[in-house]
mmCIF file with all atom_site columns, C-alpha atoms in Angstrom:
data_model
loop_
_atom_site.group_PDB
_atom_site.id
_atom_site.type_symbol
_atom_site.label_atom_id
_atom_site.label_alt_id
_atom_site.label_comp_id
_atom_site.label_asym_id
_atom_site.label_entity_id
_atom_site.label_seq_id
_atom_site.pdbx_PDB_ins_code
_atom_site.Cartn_x
_atom_site.Cartn_y
_atom_site.Cartn_z
_atom_site.occupancy
_atom_site.B_iso_or_equiv
_atom_site.pdbx_formal_charge
_atom_site.auth_seq_id
_atom_site.auth_comp_id
_atom_site.auth_asym_id
_atom_site.auth_atom_id
_atom_site.pdbx_PDB_model_num
ATOM 1   C CA . ARG S 1 1   ? 16.368  12.605  15.294  1.00 34.00 ? 1   ARG S CA 1
ATOM 2   C CA . ALA S 1 2   ? 15.358  9.091   16.385  1.00 40.00 ? 2   ALA S CA 1
ATOM 3   C CA . GLY S 1 3   ? 17.123  7.740   19.403  1.00 40.00 ? 3   GLY S CA 1
ATOM 4   C CA . ALA S 1 4   ? 16.407  5.521   22.332  1.00 43.00 ? 4   ALA S CA 1
ATOM 5   C CA . GLY S 1 5   ? 14.097  8.046   23.869  1.00 46.00 ? 5   GLY S CA 1
ATOM 6   C CA . ALA S 1 6   ? 12.369  9.130   20.661  1.00 43.00 ? 6   ALA S CA 1
ATOM 7   C CA . PRO S 1 7   ? 8.617   8.910   20.387  1.00 50.00 ? 7   PRO S CA 1
ATOM 8   C CA . PRO S 1 8   ? 7.583   5.681   18.527  1.00 53.00 ? 8   PRO S CA 1
ATOM 9   C CA . LEU S 1 9   ? 6.449   7.480   15.297  1.00 55.00 ? 9   LEU S CA 1
ATOM 10  C CA . VAL S 1 10  ? 9.688   9.508   15.098  1.00 53.00 ? 10  VAL S CA 1
ATOM 11  C CA . ALA S 1 11  ? 11.718  6.307   15.514  1.00 53.00 ? 11  ALA S CA 1
ATOM 12  C CA . ALA S 1 12  ? 9.564   4.497   12.968  1.00 57.00 ? 12  ALA S CA 1
ATOM 13  C CA . LYS S 1 13  ? 9.937   7.279   10.362  1.00 57.00 ? 13  LYS S CA 1
ATOM 14  C CA . ALA S 1 14  ? 13.650  7.149   10.848  1.00 53.00 ? 14  ALA S CA 1
ATOM 15  C CA . ALA S 1 15  ? 13.669  3.344   10.374  1.00 61.00 ? 15  ALA S CA 1
ATOM 16  C CA . VAL S 1 16  ? 11.435  3.315   7.315   1.00 71.00 ? 16  VAL S CA 1
ATOM 17  C CA . THR S 1 17  ? 14.437  3.120   5.072   1.00 72.00 ? 17  THR S CA 1
ATOM 18  C CA . ALA S 1 18  ? 15.338  -0.218  6.516   1.00 76.00 ? 18  ALA S CA 1
ATOM 19  C CA . GLU S 1 19  ? 14.438  -3.451  4.502   1.00 84.00 ? 19  GLU S CA 1
ATOM 20  C CA . SER S 1 20  ? 11.967  -4.406  7.278   1.00 89.00 ? 20  SER S CA 1
ATOM 21  C CA . GLY S 1 21  ? 10.616  -3.102  10.546  1.00 90.00 ? 21  GLY S CA 1
ATOM 22  C CA . SER S 1 22  ? 7.576   -2.379  12.601  1.00 92.00 ? 22  SER S CA 1
ATOM 23  C CA . ALA S 1 23  ? 6.016   0.529   14.402  1.00 91.00 ? 23  ALA S CA 1
ATOM 24  C CA . VAL S 1 24  ? 2.986   1.513   16.467  1.00 93.00 ? 24  VAL S CA 1
ATOM 25  C CA . LEU S 1 25  ? 0.884   4.264   14.917  1.00 93.00 ? 25  LEU S CA 1
ATOM 26  C CA . PRO S 1 26  ? -1.344  6.031   17.508  1.00 93.00 ? 26  PRO S CA 1
ATOM 27  C CA . ASP S 1 27  ? -4.007  7.287   15.119  1.00 93.00 ? 27  ASP S CA 1
ATOM 28  C CA . VAL S 1 28  ? -5.099  7.725   11.525  1.00 93.00 ? 28  VAL S CA 1
ATOM 29  C CA . ALA S 1 29  ? -2.978  10.975  11.077  1.00 94.00 ? 29  ALA S CA 1
ATOM 30  C CA . ASP S 1 30  ? 0.118   9.003   12.194  1.00 94.00 ? 30  ASP S CA 1
ATOM 31  C CA . THR S 1 31  ? -0.766  6.276   9.674   1.00 95.00 ? 31  THR S CA 1
ATOM 32  C CA . GLU S 1 32  ? -0.972  8.815   6.891   1.00 95.00 ? 32  GLU S CA 1
ATOM 33  C CA . GLU S 1 33  ? 2.200   10.529  8.082   1.00 94.00 ? 33  GLU S CA 1
ATOM 34  C CA . PHE S 1 34  ? 4.040   7.196   8.119   1.00 94.00 ? 34  PHE S CA 1
ATOM 35  C CA . GLY S 1 35  ? 2.799   6.483   4.610   1.00 96.00 ? 35  GLY S CA 1
ATOM 36  C CA . ALA S 1 36  ? 4.238   9.870   3.491   1.00 95.00 ? 36  ALA S CA 1
ATOM 37  C CA . SER S 1 37  ? 7.563   8.942   4.994   1.00 93.00 ? 37  SER S CA 1
ATOM 38  C CA . LEU S 1 38  ? 7.470   5.612   3.308   1.00 94.00 ? 38  LEU S CA 1
ATOM 39  C CA . ALA S 1 39  ? 6.765   7.299   -0.051  1.00 94.00 ? 39  ALA S CA 1
ATOM 40  C CA . ALA S 1 40  ? 10.154  9.142   0.171   1.00 91.00 ? 40  ALA S CA 1
ATOM 41  C CA . THR S 1 41  ? 11.747  5.703   -0.245  1.00 92.00 ? 41  THR S CA 1
ATOM 42  C CA . LEU S 1 42  ? 9.663   4.567   -3.208  1.00 94.00 ? 42  LEU S CA 1
ATOM 43  C CA . ARG S 1 43  ? 10.509  4.901   -6.893  1.00 93.00 ? 43  ARG S CA 1
ATOM 44  C CA . ALA S 1 44  ? 8.700   4.356   -10.199 1.00 93.00 ? 44  ALA S CA 1
ATOM 45  C CA . GLY S 1 45  ? 8.124   0.649   -10.661 1.00 90.00 ? 45  GLY S CA 1
ATOM 46  C CA . ASP S 1 46  ? 7.838   -0.189  -6.973  1.00 93.00 ? 46  ASP S CA 1
ATOM 47  C CA . LEU S 1 47  ? 4.942   -2.410  -5.885  1.00 91.00 ? 47  LEU S CA 1
ATOM 48  C CA . VAL S 1 48  ? 3.501   -1.911  -2.439  1.00 95.00 ? 48  VAL S CA 1
ATOM 49  C CA . ILE S 1 49  ? 1.017   -4.465  -1.042  1.00 94.00 ? 49  ILE S CA 1
ATOM 50  C CA . LEU S 1 50  ? -1.072  -3.356  1.844   1.00 95.00 ? 50  LEU S CA 1
ATOM 51  C CA . ASP S 1 51  ? -2.417  -6.215  3.950   1.00 95.00 ? 51  ASP S CA 1
ATOM 52  C CA . GLY S 1 52  ? -4.709  -6.267  6.946   1.00 95.00 ? 52  GLY S CA 1
ATOM 53  C CA . PRO S 1 53  ? -8.291  -6.695  8.035   1.00 94.00 ? 53  PRO S CA 1
ATOM 54  C CA . LEU S 1 54  ? -11.102 -4.326  7.300   1.00 91.00 ? 54  LEU S CA 1
ATOM 55  C CA . GLY S 1 55  ? -10.500 -1.043  9.157   1.00 91.00 ? 55  GLY S CA 1
ATOM 56  C CA . ALA S 1 56  ? -6.856  -1.655  9.698   1.00 94.00 ? 56  ALA S CA 1
ATOM 57  C CA . GLY S 1 57  ? -5.806  1.547   7.914   1.00 94.00 ? 57  GLY S CA 1
ATOM 58  C CA . LYS S 1 58  ? -4.837  0.319   4.320   1.00 95.00 ? 58  LYS S CA 1
ATOM 59  C CA . THR S 1 59  ? -6.598  3.309   2.593   1.00 94.00 ? 59  THR S CA 1
ATOM 60  C CA . ALA S 1 60  ? -5.136  5.734   5.199   1.00 95.00 ? 60  ALA S CA 1
ATOM 61  C CA . MET S 1 61  ? -1.719  4.387   4.430   1.00 96.00 ? 61  MET S CA 1
ATOM 62  C CA . ALA S 1 62  ? -2.372  4.731   0.660   1.00 96.00 ? 62  ALA S CA 1
ATOM 63  C CA . ARG S 1 63  ? -3.461  8.352   1.283   1.00 96.00 ? 63  ARG S CA 1
ATOM 64  C CA . GLY S 1 64  ? -0.160  8.981   3.072   1.00 96.00 ? 64  GLY S CA 1
ATOM 65  C CA . ILE S 1 65  ? 1.823   7.394   0.251   1.00 96.00 ? 65  ILE S CA 1
ATOM 66  C CA . GLY S 1 66  ? -0.063  9.450   -2.246  1.00 96.00 ? 66  GLY S CA 1
ATOM 67  C CA . ALA S 1 67  ? 0.616   12.637  -0.273  1.00 95.00 ? 67  ALA S CA 1
ATOM 68  C CA . GLY S 1 68  ? 4.278   11.742  -0.011  1.00 95.00 ? 68  GLY S CA 1
ATOM 69  C CA . LEU S 1 69  ? 4.492   11.257  -3.738  1.00 95.00 ? 69  LEU S CA 1
ATOM 70  C CA . GLY S 1 70  ? 2.667   14.543  -4.315  1.00 95.00 ? 70  GLY S CA 1
ATOM 71  C CA . VAL S 1 71  ? -0.119  13.005  -6.355  1.00 93.00 ? 71  VAL S CA 1
ATOM 72  C CA . LEU S 1 72  ? -3.017  15.045  -7.735  1.00 90.00 ? 72  LEU S CA 1
ATOM 73  C CA . GLY S 1 73  ? -6.544  14.460  -6.563  1.00 87.00 ? 73  GLY S CA 1
ATOM 74  C CA . ARG S 1 74  ? -7.965  12.893  -3.459  1.00 86.00 ? 74  ARG S CA 1
ATOM 75  C CA . VAL S 1 75  ? -6.858  9.366   -2.667  1.00 89.00 ? 75  VAL S CA 1
ATOM 76  C CA . THR S 1 76  ? -9.874  7.313   -1.673  1.00 80.00 ? 76  THR S CA 1
ATOM 77  C CA . SER S 1 77  ? -10.614 3.640   -1.545  1.00 78.00 ? 77  SER S CA 1
ATOM 78  C CA . PRO S 1 78  ? -10.973 2.284   -5.180  1.00 68.00 ? 78  PRO S CA 1
ATOM 79  C CA . THR S 1 79  ? -13.289 -0.528  -4.117  1.00 63.00 ? 79  THR S CA 1
ATOM 80  C CA . PHE S 1 80  ? -15.965 0.135   -6.767  1.00 61.00 ? 80  PHE S CA 1
ATOM 81  C CA . VAL S 1 81  ? -13.614 1.211   -9.529  1.00 61.00 ? 81  VAL S CA 1
ATOM 82  C CA . ILE S 1 82  ? -10.954 -1.411  -8.717  1.00 68.00 ? 82  ILE S CA 1
ATOM 83  C CA . ALA S 1 83  ? -8.091  0.907   -9.631  1.00 76.00 ? 83  ALA S CA 1
ATOM 84  C CA . ARG S 1 84  ? -7.391  4.650   -9.784  1.00 79.00 ? 84  ARG S CA 1
ATOM 85  C CA . ALA S 1 85  ? -4.382  6.308   -11.411 1.00 82.00 ? 85  ALA S CA 1
ATOM 86  C CA . HIS S 1 86  ? -3.084  9.409   -9.692  1.00 85.00 ? 86  HIS S CA 1
ATOM 87  C CA . ARG S 1 87  ? -0.557  11.637  -11.525 1.00 87.00 ? 87  ARG S CA 1
ATOM 88  C CA . SER S 1 88  ? 2.123   13.431  -9.564  1.00 88.00 ? 88  SER S CA 1
ATOM 89  C CA . ALA S 1 89  ? 2.073   17.193  -9.436  1.00 91.00 ? 89  ALA S CA 1
ATOM 90  C CA . ASP S 1 90  ? 5.858   16.995  -9.741  1.00 90.00 ? 90  ASP S CA 1
ATOM 91  C CA . PRO S 1 91  ? 6.974   15.558  -13.157 1.00 87.00 ? 91  PRO S CA 1
ATOM 92  C CA . THR S 1 92  ? 10.209  14.212  -11.481 1.00 89.00 ? 92  THR S CA 1
ATOM 93  C CA . ARG S 1 93  ? 8.227   12.081  -9.082  1.00 90.00 ? 93  ARG S CA 1
ATOM 94  C CA . PRO S 1 94  ? 6.271   8.954   -10.016 1.00 94.00 ? 94  PRO S CA 1
ATOM 95  C CA . GLY S 1 95  ? 2.450   8.913   -9.967  1.00 92.00 ? 95  GLY S CA 1
ATOM 96  C CA . MET S 1 96  ? 0.514   6.270   -8.047  1.00 92.00 ? 96  MET S CA 1
ATOM 97  C CA . VAL S 1 97  ? -1.838  3.506   -9.222  1.00 88.00 ? 97  VAL S CA 1
ATOM 98  C CA . HIS S 1 98  ? -4.038  2.560   -6.321  1.00 88.00 ? 98  HIS S CA 1
ATOM 99  C CA . VAL S 1 99  ? -5.722  -0.859  -6.599  1.00 86.00 ? 99  VAL S CA 1
ATOM 100 C CA . ASP S 1 100 ? -8.321  -2.506  -4.394  1.00 83.00 ? 100 ASP S CA 1
ATOM 101 C CA . ALA S 1 101 ? -8.213  -6.184  -5.044  1.00 77.00 ? 101 ALA S CA 1
ATOM 102 C CA . TYR S 1 102 ? -10.918 -7.055  -2.509  1.00 72.00 ? 102 TYR S CA 1
ATOM 103 C CA . ARG S 1 103 ? -13.700 -7.664  -5.031  1.00 65.00 ? 103 ARG S CA 1
ATOM 104 C CA . LEU S 1 104 ? -11.418 -9.461  -7.550  1.00 63.00 ? 104 LEU S CA 1
ATOM 105 C CA . GLY S 1 105 ? -11.744 -13.216 -8.104  1.00 55.00 ? 105 GLY S CA 1
ATOM 106 C CA . GLY S 1 106 ? -15.343 -13.263 -6.769  1.00 54.00 ? 106 GLY S CA 1
ATOM 107 C CA . GLY S 1 107 ? -16.596 -15.937 -9.229  1.00 51.00 ? 107 GLY S CA 1
ATOM 108 C CA . ALA S 1 108 ? -14.073 -18.537 -8.182  1.00 51.00 ? 108 ALA S CA 1
ATOM 109 C CA . ASP S 1 109 ? -14.749 -21.471 -5.851  1.00 54.00 ? 109 ASP S CA 1
ATOM 110 C CA . ASP S 1 110 ? -11.460 -22.680 -4.352  1.00 56.00 ? 110 ASP S CA 1
ATOM 111 C CA . ALA S 1 111 ? -8.296  -20.914 -3.317  1.00 55.00 ? 111 ALA S CA 1
ATOM 112 C CA . ALA S 1 112 ? -6.300  -21.849 -6.356  1.00 60.00 ? 112 ALA S CA 1
ATOM 113 C CA . SER S 1 113 ? -9.098  -20.682 -8.654  1.00 61.00 ? 113 SER S CA 1
ATOM 114 C CA . VAL S 1 114 ? -9.456  -17.435 -6.666  1.00 54.00 ? 114 VAL S CA 1
ATOM 115 C CA . ASN S 1 115 ? -5.701  -16.731 -6.990  1.00 57.00 ? 115 ASN S CA 1
ATOM 116 C CA . THR S 1 116 ? -5.848  -17.367 -10.736 1.00 63.00 ? 116 THR S CA 1
ATOM 117 C CA . ALA S 1 117 ? -8.891  -15.235 -11.169 1.00 62.00 ? 117 ALA S CA 1
ATOM 118 C CA . ILE S 1 118 ? -7.472  -12.383 -9.182  1.00 59.00 ? 118 ILE S CA 1
ATOM 119 C CA . LEU S 1 119 ? -4.260  -12.512 -11.131 1.00 59.00 ? 119 LEU S CA 1
ATOM 120 C CA . ASP S 1 120 ? -6.247  -12.581 -14.450 1.00 68.00 ? 120 ASP S CA 1
ATOM 121 C CA . GLU S 1 121 ? -8.321  -9.639  -13.345 1.00 67.00 ? 121 GLU S CA 1
ATOM 122 C CA . LEU S 1 122 ? -5.251  -7.697  -12.258 1.00 62.00 ? 122 LEU S CA 1
ATOM 123 C CA . ASP S 1 123 ? -3.632  -8.337  -15.604 1.00 64.00 ? 123 ASP S CA 1
ATOM 124 C CA . ALA S 1 124 ? -6.791  -7.141  -17.321 1.00 68.00 ? 124 ALA S CA 1
ATOM 125 C CA . LEU S 1 125 ? -6.328  -3.814  -15.618 1.00 66.00 ? 125 LEU S CA 1
ATOM 126 C CA . ASP S 1 126 ? -3.056  -3.504  -17.573 1.00 63.00 ? 126 ASP S CA 1
ATOM 127 C CA . LEU S 1 127 ? -1.075  -2.650  -14.442 1.00 59.00 ? 127 LEU S CA 1
ATOM 128 C CA . ASP S 1 128 ? 2.150   -3.904  -15.955 1.00 52.00 ? 128 ASP S CA 1
ATOM 129 C CA . THR S 1 129 ? 2.149   -0.863  -18.189 1.00 54.00 ? 129 THR S CA 1
ATOM 130 C CA . ASP S 1 130 ? 1.736   1.505   -15.269 1.00 60.00 ? 130 ASP S CA 1
ATOM 131 C CA . LEU S 1 131 ? 4.134   -0.329  -13.049 1.00 65.00 ? 131 LEU S CA 1
ATOM 132 C CA . ALA S 1 132 ? 7.176   1.054   -14.861 1.00 78.00 ? 132 ALA S CA 1
ATOM 133 C CA . ASP S 1 133 ? 6.061   4.678   -14.487 1.00 86.00 ? 133 ASP S CA 1
ATOM 134 C CA . SER S 1 134 ? 4.245   4.635   -11.158 1.00 90.00 ? 134 SER S CA 1
ATOM 135 C CA . VAL S 1 135 ? 4.270   3.303   -7.635  1.00 93.00 ? 135 VAL S CA 1
ATOM 136 C CA . VAL S 1 136 ? 1.497   0.647   -7.590  1.00 90.00 ? 136 VAL S CA 1
ATOM 137 C CA . VAL S 1 137 ? -0.259  0.278   -4.183  1.00 92.00 ? 137 VAL S CA 1
ATOM 138 C CA . VAL S 1 138 ? -2.517  -2.703  -3.878  1.00 90.00 ? 138 VAL S CA 1
ATOM 139 C CA . GLU S 1 139 ? -4.943  -3.206  -1.013  1.00 89.00 ? 139 GLU S CA 1
ATOM 140 C CA . TRP S 1 140 ? -6.093  -6.770  -0.320  1.00 84.00 ? 140 TRP S CA 1
ATOM 141 C CA . GLY S 1 141 ? -3.561  -8.209  -2.843  1.00 77.00 ? 141 GLY S CA 1
ATOM 142 C CA . ALA S 1 142 ? -1.316  -10.325 -0.512  1.00 84.00 ? 142 ALA S CA 1
ATOM 143 C CA . GLY S 1 143 ? -0.769  -13.761 -1.973  1.00 80.00 ? 143 GLY S CA 1
ATOM 144 C CA . VAL S 1 144 ? -1.376  -12.778 -5.548  1.00 74.00 ? 144 VAL S CA 1
ATOM 145 C CA . ALA S 1 145 ? -0.339  -9.222  -6.480  1.00 76.00 ? 145 ALA S CA 1
ATOM 146 C CA . GLU S 1 146 ? 3.311   -10.147 -5.681  1.00 77.00 ? 146 GLU S CA 1
ATOM 147 C CA . ARG S 1 147 ? 3.460   -11.709 -9.079  1.00 74.00 ? 147 ARG S CA 1
ATOM 148 C CA . LEU S 1 148 ? 3.140   -8.269  -10.764 1.00 74.00 ? 148 LEU S CA 1
ATOM 149 C CA . ALA S 1 149 ? 6.813   -7.422  -9.888  1.00 80.00 ? 149 ALA S CA 1
ATOM 150 C CA . GLY S 1 150 ? 9.936   -9.312  -8.976  1.00 83.00 ? 150 GLY S CA 1
ATOM 151 C CA . ARG S 1 151 ? 10.381  -7.259  -5.809  1.00 89.00 ? 151 ARG S CA 1
ATOM 152 C CA . HIS S 1 152 ? 7.582   -5.771  -3.656  1.00 92.00 ? 152 HIS S CA 1
ATOM 153 C CA . LEU S 1 153 ? 7.063   -4.059  -0.260  1.00 94.00 ? 153 LEU S CA 1
ATOM 154 C CA . LEU S 1 154 ? 4.638   -5.901  1.941   1.00 95.00 ? 154 LEU S CA 1
ATOM 155 C CA . VAL S 1 155 ? 3.054   -3.633  4.535   1.00 96.00 ? 155 VAL S CA 1
ATOM 156 C CA . ARG S 1 156 ? 0.864   -5.373  7.128   1.00 96.00 ? 156 ARG S CA 1
ATOM 157 C CA . LEU S 1 157 ? -1.452  -3.298  9.261   1.00 97.00 ? 157 LEU S CA 1
ATOM 158 C CA . SER S 1 158 ? -3.489  -4.321  12.321  1.00 96.00 ? 158 SER S CA 1
ATOM 159 C CA . ARG S 1 159 ? -5.716  -2.231  14.559  1.00 94.00 ? 159 ARG S CA 1
ATOM 160 C CA . GLU S 1 160 ? -6.278  -2.633  18.332  1.00 92.00 ? 160 GLU S CA 1
ATOM 161 C CA . PRO S 1 161 ? -9.982  -3.326  19.169  1.00 90.00 ? 161 PRO S CA 1
ATOM 162 C CA . GLU S 1 162 ? -11.934 -0.218  20.201  1.00 90.00 ? 162 GLU S CA 1
ATOM 163 C CA . SER S 1 163 ? -8.976  2.046   19.328  1.00 91.00 ? 163 SER S CA 1
ATOM 164 C CA . ASP S 1 164 ? -7.370  3.990   16.535  1.00 90.00 ? 164 ASP S CA 1
ATOM 165 C CA . VAL S 1 165 ? -3.947  2.562   17.474  1.00 94.00 ? 165 VAL S CA 1
ATOM 166 C CA . ARG S 1 166 ? -2.454  0.611   14.613  1.00 94.00 ? 166 ARG S CA 1
ATOM 167 C CA . THR S 1 167 ? 0.597   -1.583  14.264  1.00 94.00 ? 167 THR S CA 1
ATOM 168 C CA . VAL S 1 168 ? 2.493   -1.575  10.978  1.00 95.00 ? 168 VAL S CA 1
ATOM 169 C CA . SER S 1 169 ? 5.224   -3.910  9.817   1.00 94.00 ? 169 SER S CA 1
ATOM 170 C CA . TRP S 1 170 ? 6.966   -3.759  6.470   1.00 94.00 ? 170 TRP S CA 1
ATOM 171 C CA . GLU S 1 171 ? 9.331   -5.954  4.586   1.00 94.00 ? 171 GLU S CA 1
ATOM 172 C CA . TRP S 1 172 ? 10.805  -5.889  1.128   1.00 93.00 ? 172 TRP S CA 1
ATOM 173 C CA . ALA S 1 173 ? 10.552  -9.308  -0.542  1.00 90.00 ? 173 ALA S CA 1
ATOM 174 C CA . GLY S 1 174 ? 11.506  -10.946 -3.822  1.00 84.00 ? 174 GLY S CA 1
ATOM 175 C CA . ASP S 1 175 ? 14.466  -10.376 -6.087  1.00 76.00 ? 175 ASP S CA 1
#
């Protein structure tokens, strides 16, 4: 039970049902555990956008969300395939579509063109179809992927230099 004297991760897991919040995650295992707790609040059709610099823990968070949803197969970074669909082992739980938008929009020159190119490439993946039946988790999609759904969960991650300690903040935004 989370209280004033509760360890930070315990308090964070208790608060994950809130519309917004933040927590300190001491290591990668805590990042995955937090993702699993977050998954318990997600439903088919939810869009989760993971934002943060390289090495911040976006894929670790996605692994945790996948574990919490009970998806089949190993959740790894979809950098080279752009998107991976993971079915749930439990037919009553949604699957997960894991997208890495880092390489999308590579041929565009200016910010507006990049945003348009990324959105076009995300649309070409036909994620709208999967969105209704799955939880869609998009790494590197902040600023563009929000358009895939009226409401989304933005999860921002940062990592302390020379450390595995991460800070996570989350906020539901949109309709």
